[in-house]
Tab-separated table of C-alpha atoms and ligand atoms in Angstrom:
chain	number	residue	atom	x	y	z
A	101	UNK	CA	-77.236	63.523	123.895
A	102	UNK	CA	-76.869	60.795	121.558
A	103	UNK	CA	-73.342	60.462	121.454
A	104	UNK	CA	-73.205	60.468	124.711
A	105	UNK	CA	-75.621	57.418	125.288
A	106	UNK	CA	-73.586	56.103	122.719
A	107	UNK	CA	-70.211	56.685	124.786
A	108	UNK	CA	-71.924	55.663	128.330
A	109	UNK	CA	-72.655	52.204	126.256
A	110	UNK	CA	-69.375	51.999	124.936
A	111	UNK	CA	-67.677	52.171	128.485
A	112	UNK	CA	-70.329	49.909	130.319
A	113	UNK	CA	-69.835	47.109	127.998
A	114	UNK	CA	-66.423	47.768	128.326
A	115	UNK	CA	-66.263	47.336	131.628
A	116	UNK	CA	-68.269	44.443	131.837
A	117	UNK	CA	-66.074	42.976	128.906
A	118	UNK	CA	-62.941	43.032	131.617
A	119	UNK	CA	-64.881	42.500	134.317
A	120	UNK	CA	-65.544	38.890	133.012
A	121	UNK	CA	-61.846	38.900	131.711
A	122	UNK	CA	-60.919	39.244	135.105
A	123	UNK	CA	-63.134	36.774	136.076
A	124	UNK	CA	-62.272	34.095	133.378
A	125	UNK	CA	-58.292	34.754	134.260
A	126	UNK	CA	-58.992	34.496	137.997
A	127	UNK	CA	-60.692	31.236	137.698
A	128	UNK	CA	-58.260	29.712	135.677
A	129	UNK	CA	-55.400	30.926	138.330
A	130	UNK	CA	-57.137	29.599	141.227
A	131	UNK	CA	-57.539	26.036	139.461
A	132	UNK	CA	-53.868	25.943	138.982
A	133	UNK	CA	-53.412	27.568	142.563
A	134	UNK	CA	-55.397	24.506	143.917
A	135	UNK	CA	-53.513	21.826	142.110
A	136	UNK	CA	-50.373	23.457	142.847
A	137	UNK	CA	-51.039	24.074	146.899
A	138	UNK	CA	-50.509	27.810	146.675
A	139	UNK	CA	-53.267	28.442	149.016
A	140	UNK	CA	-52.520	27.906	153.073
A	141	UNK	CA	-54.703	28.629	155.915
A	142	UNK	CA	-54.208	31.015	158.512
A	143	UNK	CA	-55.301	31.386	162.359
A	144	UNK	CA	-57.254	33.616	164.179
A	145	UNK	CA	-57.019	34.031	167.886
A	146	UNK	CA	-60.762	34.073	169.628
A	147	UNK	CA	-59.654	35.278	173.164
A	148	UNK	CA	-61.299	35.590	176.076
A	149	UNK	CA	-62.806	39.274	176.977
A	150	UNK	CA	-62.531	38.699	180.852
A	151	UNK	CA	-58.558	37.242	180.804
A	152	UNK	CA	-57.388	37.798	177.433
A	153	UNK	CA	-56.419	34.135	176.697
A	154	UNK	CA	-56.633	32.200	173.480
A	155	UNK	CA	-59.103	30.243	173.368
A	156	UNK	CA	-59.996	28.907	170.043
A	157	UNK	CA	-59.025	30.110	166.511
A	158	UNK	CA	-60.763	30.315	163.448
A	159	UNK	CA	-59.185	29.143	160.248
A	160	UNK	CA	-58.911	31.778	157.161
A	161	UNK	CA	-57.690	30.068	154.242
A	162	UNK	CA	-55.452	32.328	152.249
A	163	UNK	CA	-53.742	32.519	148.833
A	164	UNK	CA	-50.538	33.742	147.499
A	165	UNK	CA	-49.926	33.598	144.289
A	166	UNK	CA	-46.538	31.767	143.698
A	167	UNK	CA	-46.321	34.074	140.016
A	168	UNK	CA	-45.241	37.031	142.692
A	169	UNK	CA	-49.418	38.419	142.255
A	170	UNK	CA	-50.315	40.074	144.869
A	171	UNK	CA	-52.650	38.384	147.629
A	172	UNK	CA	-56.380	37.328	146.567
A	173	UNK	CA	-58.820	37.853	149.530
A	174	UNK	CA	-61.278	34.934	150.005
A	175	UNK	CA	-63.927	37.182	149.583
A	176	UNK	CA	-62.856	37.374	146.020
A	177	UNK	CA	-61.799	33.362	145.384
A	178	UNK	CA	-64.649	31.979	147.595
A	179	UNK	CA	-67.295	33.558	145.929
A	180	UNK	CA	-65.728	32.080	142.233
A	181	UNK	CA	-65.315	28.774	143.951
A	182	UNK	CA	-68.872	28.524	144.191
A	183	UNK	CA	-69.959	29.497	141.006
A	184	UNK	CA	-67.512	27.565	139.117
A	185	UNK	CA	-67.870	24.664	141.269
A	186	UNK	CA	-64.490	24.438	142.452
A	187	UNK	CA	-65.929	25.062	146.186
A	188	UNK	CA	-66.184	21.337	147.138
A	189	UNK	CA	-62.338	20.823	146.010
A	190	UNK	CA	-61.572	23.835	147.754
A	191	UNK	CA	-63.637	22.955	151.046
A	192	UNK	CA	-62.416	19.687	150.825
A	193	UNK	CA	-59.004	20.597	150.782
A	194	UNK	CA	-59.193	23.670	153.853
A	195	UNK	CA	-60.456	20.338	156.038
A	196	UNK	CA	-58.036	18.414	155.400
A	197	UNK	CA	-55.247	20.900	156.407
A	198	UNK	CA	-57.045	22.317	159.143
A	199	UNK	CA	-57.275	18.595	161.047
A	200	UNK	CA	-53.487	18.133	160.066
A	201	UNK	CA	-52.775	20.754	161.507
A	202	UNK	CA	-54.605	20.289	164.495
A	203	UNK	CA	-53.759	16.735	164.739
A	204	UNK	CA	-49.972	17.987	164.945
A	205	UNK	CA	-50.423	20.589	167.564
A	206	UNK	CA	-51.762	18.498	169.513
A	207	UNK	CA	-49.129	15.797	169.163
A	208	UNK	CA	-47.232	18.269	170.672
A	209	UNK	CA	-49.181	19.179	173.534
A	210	UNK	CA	-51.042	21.961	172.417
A	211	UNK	CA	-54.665	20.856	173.144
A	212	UNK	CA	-57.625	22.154	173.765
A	213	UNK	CA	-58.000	24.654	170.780
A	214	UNK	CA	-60.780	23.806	169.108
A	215	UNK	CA	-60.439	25.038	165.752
A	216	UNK	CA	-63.156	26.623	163.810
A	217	UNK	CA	-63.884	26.395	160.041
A	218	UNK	CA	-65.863	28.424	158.060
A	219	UNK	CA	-68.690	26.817	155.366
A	220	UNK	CA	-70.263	28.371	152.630
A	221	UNK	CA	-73.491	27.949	151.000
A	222	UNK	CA	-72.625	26.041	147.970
A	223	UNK	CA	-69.996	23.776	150.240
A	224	UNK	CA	-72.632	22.535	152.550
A	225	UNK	CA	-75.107	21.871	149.254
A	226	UNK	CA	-72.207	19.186	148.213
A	227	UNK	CA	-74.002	15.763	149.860
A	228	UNK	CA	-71.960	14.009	152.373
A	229	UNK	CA	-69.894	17.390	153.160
A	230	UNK	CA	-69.972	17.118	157.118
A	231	UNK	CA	-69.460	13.132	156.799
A	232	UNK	CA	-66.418	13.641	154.746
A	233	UNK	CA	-65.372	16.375	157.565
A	234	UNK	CA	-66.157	13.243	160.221
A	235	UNK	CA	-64.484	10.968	158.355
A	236	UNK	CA	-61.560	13.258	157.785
A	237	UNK	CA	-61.289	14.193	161.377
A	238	UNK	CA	-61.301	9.993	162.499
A	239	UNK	CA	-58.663	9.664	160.030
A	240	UNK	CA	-56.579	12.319	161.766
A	241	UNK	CA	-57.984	10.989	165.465
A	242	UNK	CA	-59.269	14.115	166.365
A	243	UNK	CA	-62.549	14.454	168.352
A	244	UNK	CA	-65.674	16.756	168.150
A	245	UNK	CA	-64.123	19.163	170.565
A	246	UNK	CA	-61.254	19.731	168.265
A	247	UNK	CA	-63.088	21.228	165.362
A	248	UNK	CA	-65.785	23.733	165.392
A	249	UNK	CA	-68.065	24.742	162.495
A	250	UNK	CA	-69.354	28.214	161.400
A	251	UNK	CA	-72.013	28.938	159.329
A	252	UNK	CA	-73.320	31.942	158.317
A	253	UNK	CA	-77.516	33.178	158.344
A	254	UNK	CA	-77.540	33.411	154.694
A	255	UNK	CA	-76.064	30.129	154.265
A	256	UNK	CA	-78.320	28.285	156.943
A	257	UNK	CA	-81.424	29.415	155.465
A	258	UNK	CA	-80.493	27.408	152.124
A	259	UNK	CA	-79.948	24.110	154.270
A	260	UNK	CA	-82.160	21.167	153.575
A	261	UNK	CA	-83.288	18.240	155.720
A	262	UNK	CA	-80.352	16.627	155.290
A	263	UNK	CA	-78.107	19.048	156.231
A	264	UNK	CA	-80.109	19.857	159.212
A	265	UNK	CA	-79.705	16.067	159.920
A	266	UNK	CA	-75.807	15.930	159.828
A	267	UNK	CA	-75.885	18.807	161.648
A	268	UNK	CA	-78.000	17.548	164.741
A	269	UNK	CA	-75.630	14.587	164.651
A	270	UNK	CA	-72.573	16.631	165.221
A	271	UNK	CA	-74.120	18.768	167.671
A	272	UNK	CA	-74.861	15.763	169.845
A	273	UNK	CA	-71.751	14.398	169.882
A	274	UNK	CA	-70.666	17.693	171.138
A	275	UNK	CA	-69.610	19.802	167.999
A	276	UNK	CA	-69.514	23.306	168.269
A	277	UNK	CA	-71.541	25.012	166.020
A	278	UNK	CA	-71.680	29.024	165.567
A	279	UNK	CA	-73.900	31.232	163.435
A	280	UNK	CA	-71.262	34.005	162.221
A	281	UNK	CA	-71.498	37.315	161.061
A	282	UNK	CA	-74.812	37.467	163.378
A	283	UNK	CA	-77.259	40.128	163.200
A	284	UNK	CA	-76.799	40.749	159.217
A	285	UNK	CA	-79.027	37.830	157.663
A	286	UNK	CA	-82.660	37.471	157.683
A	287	UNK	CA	-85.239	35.967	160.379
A	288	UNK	CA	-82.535	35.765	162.501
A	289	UNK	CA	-84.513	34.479	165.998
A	290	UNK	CA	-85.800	31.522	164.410
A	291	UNK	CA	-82.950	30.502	163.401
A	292	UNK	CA	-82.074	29.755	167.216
A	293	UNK	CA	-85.310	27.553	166.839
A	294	UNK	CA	-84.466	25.371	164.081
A	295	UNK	CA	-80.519	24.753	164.017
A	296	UNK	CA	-78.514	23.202	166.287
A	297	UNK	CA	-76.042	26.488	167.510
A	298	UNK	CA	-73.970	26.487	170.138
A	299	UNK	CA	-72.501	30.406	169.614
A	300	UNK	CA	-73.388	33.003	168.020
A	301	UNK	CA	-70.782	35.516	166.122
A	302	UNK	CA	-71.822	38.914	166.632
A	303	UNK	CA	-71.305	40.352	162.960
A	304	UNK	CA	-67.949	43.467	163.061
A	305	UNK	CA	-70.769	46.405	162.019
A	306	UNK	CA	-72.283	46.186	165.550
A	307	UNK	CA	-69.345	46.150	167.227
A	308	UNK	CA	-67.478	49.093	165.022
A	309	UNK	CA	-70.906	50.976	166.309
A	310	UNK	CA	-71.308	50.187	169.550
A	311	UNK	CA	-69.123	52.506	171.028
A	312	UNK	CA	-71.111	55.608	169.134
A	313	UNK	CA	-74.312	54.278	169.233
A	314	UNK	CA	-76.937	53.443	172.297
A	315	UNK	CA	-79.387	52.045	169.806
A	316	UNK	CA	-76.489	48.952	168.247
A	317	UNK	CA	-75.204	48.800	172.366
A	318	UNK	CA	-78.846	47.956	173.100
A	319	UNK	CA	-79.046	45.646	170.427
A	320	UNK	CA	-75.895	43.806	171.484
A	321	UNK	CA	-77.255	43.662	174.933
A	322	UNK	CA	-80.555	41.991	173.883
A	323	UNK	CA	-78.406	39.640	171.872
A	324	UNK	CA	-76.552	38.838	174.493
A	325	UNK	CA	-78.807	38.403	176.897
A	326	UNK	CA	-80.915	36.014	174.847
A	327	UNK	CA	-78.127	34.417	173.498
A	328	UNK	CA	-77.129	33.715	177.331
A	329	UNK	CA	-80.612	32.299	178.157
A	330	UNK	CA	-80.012	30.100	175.639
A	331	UNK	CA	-77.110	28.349	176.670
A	332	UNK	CA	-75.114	29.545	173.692
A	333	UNK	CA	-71.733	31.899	173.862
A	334	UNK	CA	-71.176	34.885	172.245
A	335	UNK	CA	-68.241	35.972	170.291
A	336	UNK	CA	-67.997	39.544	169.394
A	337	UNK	CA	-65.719	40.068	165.850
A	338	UNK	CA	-64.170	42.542	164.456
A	339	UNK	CA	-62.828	44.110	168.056
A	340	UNK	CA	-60.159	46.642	166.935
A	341	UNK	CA	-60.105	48.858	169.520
A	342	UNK	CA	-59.860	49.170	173.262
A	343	UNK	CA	-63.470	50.925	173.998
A	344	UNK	CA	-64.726	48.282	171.377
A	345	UNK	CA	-62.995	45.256	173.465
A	346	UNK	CA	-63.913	47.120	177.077
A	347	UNK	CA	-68.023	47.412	176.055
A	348	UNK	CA	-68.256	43.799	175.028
A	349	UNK	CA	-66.630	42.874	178.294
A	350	UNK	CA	-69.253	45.002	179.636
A	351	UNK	CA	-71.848	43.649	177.604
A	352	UNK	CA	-70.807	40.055	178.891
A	353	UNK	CA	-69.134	38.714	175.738
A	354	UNK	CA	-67.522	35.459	175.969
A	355	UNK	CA	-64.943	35.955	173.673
A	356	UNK	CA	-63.421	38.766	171.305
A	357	UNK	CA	-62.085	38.172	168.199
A	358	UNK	CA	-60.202	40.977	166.413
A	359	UNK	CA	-57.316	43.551	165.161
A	360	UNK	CA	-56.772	44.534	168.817
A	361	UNK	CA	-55.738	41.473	169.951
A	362	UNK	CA	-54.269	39.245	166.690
A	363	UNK	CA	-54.951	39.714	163.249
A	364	UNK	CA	-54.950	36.036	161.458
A	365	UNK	CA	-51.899	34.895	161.098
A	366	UNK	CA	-49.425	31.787	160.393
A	367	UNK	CA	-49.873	28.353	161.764
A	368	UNK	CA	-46.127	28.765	163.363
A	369	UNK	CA	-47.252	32.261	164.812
A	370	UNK	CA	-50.028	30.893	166.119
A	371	UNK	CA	-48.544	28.254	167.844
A	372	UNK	CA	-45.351	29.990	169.517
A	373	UNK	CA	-48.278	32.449	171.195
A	374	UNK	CA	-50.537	29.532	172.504
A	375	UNK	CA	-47.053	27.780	173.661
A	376	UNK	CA	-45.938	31.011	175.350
A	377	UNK	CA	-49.172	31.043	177.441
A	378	UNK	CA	-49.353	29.540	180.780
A	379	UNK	CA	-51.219	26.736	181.311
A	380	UNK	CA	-54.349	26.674	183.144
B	159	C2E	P1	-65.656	35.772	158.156
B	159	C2E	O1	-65.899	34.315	158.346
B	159	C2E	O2	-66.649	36.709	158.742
B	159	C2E	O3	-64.189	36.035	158.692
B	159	C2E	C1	-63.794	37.170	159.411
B	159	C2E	C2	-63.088	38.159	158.520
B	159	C2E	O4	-62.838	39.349	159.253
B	159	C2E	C3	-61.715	37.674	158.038
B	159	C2E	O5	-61.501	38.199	156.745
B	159	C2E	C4	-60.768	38.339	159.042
B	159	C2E	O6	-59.456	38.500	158.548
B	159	C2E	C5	-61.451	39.662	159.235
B	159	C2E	N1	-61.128	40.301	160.506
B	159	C2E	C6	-60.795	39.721	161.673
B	159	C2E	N2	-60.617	40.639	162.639
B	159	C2E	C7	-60.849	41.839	162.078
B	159	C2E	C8	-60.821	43.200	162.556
B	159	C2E	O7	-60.546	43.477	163.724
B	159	C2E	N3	-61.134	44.174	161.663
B	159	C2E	C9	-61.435	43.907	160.362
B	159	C2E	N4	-61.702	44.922	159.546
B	159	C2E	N5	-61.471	42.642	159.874
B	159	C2E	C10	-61.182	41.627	160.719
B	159	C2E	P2	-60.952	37.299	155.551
B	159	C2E	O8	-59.939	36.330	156.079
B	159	C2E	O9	-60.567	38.217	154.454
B	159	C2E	O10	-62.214	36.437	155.132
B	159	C2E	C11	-63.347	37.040	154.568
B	159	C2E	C12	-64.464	36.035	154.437
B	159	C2E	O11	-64.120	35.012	153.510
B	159	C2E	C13	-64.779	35.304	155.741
B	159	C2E	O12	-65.582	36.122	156.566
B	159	C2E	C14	-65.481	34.091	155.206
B	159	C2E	O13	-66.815	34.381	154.884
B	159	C2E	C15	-64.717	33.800	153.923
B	159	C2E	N6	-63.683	32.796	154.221
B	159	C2E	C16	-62.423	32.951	154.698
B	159	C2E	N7	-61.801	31.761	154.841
B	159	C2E	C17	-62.700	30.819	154.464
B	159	C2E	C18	-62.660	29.376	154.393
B	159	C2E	O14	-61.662	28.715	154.739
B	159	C2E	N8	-63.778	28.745	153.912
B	159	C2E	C19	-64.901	29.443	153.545
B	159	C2E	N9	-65.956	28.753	153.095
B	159	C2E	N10	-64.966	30.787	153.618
B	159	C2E	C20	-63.887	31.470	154.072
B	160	CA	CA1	-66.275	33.110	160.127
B	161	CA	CA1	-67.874	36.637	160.566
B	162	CA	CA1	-68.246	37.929	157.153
């Protein structure tokens, strides 16, 4: 029994040994990746559930490792970002390219897409991270209605005064702001209370349920219907099927966002689909 302890130790040290490796090597790559703009952001169509039109997309940043590496999914860089404090270059960096962006489309007509960026906890602990997003979006003459903000439960709940401050400001001058991944933090209701939200982001689990399960329908619908009386709209992720996207129109959804209709995807993608749709 010994050597066995003995072995188990062995193989748990080892694995936290390249676990950390992996880590260390990852960190470094990401620095280099920043420096050397390897990372670009991709689009995600939100469309409406009742006509199926783009409405607004969200923006995913995304790295490719110019060495030929394969793909690193944000929930692997972000997450290092923050602990190594490379999160406010990073942040800093996904706003400036999302307003350039949309600054360009809509030099070329395309307008009316607000754009939606995502914010994580350590990002919105940086002081002065939503004025350097105003300041950023002035410099690239784009308005409140062009850029949208998400936020997530877990990361509200770390928010302090000032935050809550910047974010009442933006609100009023008619920033979008959604809770995402809704229904998966803690306390949820108050948060409806205390922030300033304009939509909530039903999280994907509820919607992969849904179609199998009364008790997550009759969750969504209480969501939905509170979220309504509220004033706020409701975005349903994760939609990757057609009995998924048909019970959220059901359940009154605003807008979809998912693998049925677009997967995230280019800025040049993105733009020959909302060019190819007819105007309103
Ligand atoms: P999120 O904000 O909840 O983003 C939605 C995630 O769901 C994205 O994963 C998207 O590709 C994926 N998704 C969209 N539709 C479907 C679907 O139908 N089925 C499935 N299975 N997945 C779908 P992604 O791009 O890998 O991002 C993961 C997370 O990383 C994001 O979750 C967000 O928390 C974070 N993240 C991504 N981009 C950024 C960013 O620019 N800044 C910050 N701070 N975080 C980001
Ligand atoms: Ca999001
Ligand atoms: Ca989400
Ligand atoms: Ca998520």
């Amino acid at each position: 029994a010994k050597g066995s302890d003995h072995s188990r130790y062995w193989f748990f040290n080892r694995q936290i040994h390249d676990t950390l490796l992996r880590q260390h090597e990852l960190l470094e790559r990401l620095q280099r990746a920043i420096e050397r703009q390897e990372l670009c952001v991709h689009y995600q169509p939100q469309v409406s559930s009742m006509s199926g039109r783009i409405e607004n997309l969200e923006a995913l940043v995304r790295w490719f490792p110019e060495d030929g590496g394969e793909p690193v999914p944000p929930s692997e860089f972000i997450p290092l970002a923050e602990r190594f404090n490379l999160i406010h270059r990073l942040g800093d960096w996904i706003v400036r390219e999302v307003c350039r962006q949309q600054a360009c489309w809509k030099a070329a007509g395309l307008n009316g897409y607000r754009i939606d960026i995502n914010f994580s906890g350590r990002q919105i602990a940086v002081p002065g991270v939503f004025d350097q997003l105003q300041r950023c979006m002035q410099e690239y003459h784009l308005n409140h209605r062009d850029i949208g903000i998400e936020l997530t439960e877990n990361v509200l709940v770390q928010a302090d005064d000032s935050v809550l401050e910047s974010l009442h400001r933006l609100y009023h001058r008619g920033m979008k702001i959604a809770i995402d991944d809704f229904g998966t933090g803690y306390s949820t209701l108050s948060y409806l209370k205390l922030f300033p939200v304009t939509s909530l982001k039903i999280d994907r689990s509820f919607v992969t349920d849904a179609p199998a399960s009364p008790r997550d329908r009759a969750i969504l619908a209480g969501i939905v219907f509170i979220a309504h009386r509220l004033g706020l709209e409701v975005v349903a992720e994760g939609v990757e099927t057609l009995a998924q996207l048909e019970l959220m129109r059901d359940l009154n959804c605003d807008l979809v966002q998912g693998h049925y209709h677009f997967r995230p995807m280019p800025a040049a993608e993105v733009q020959r689909l909302m060019r190819d749709q007819p105007l309103l």
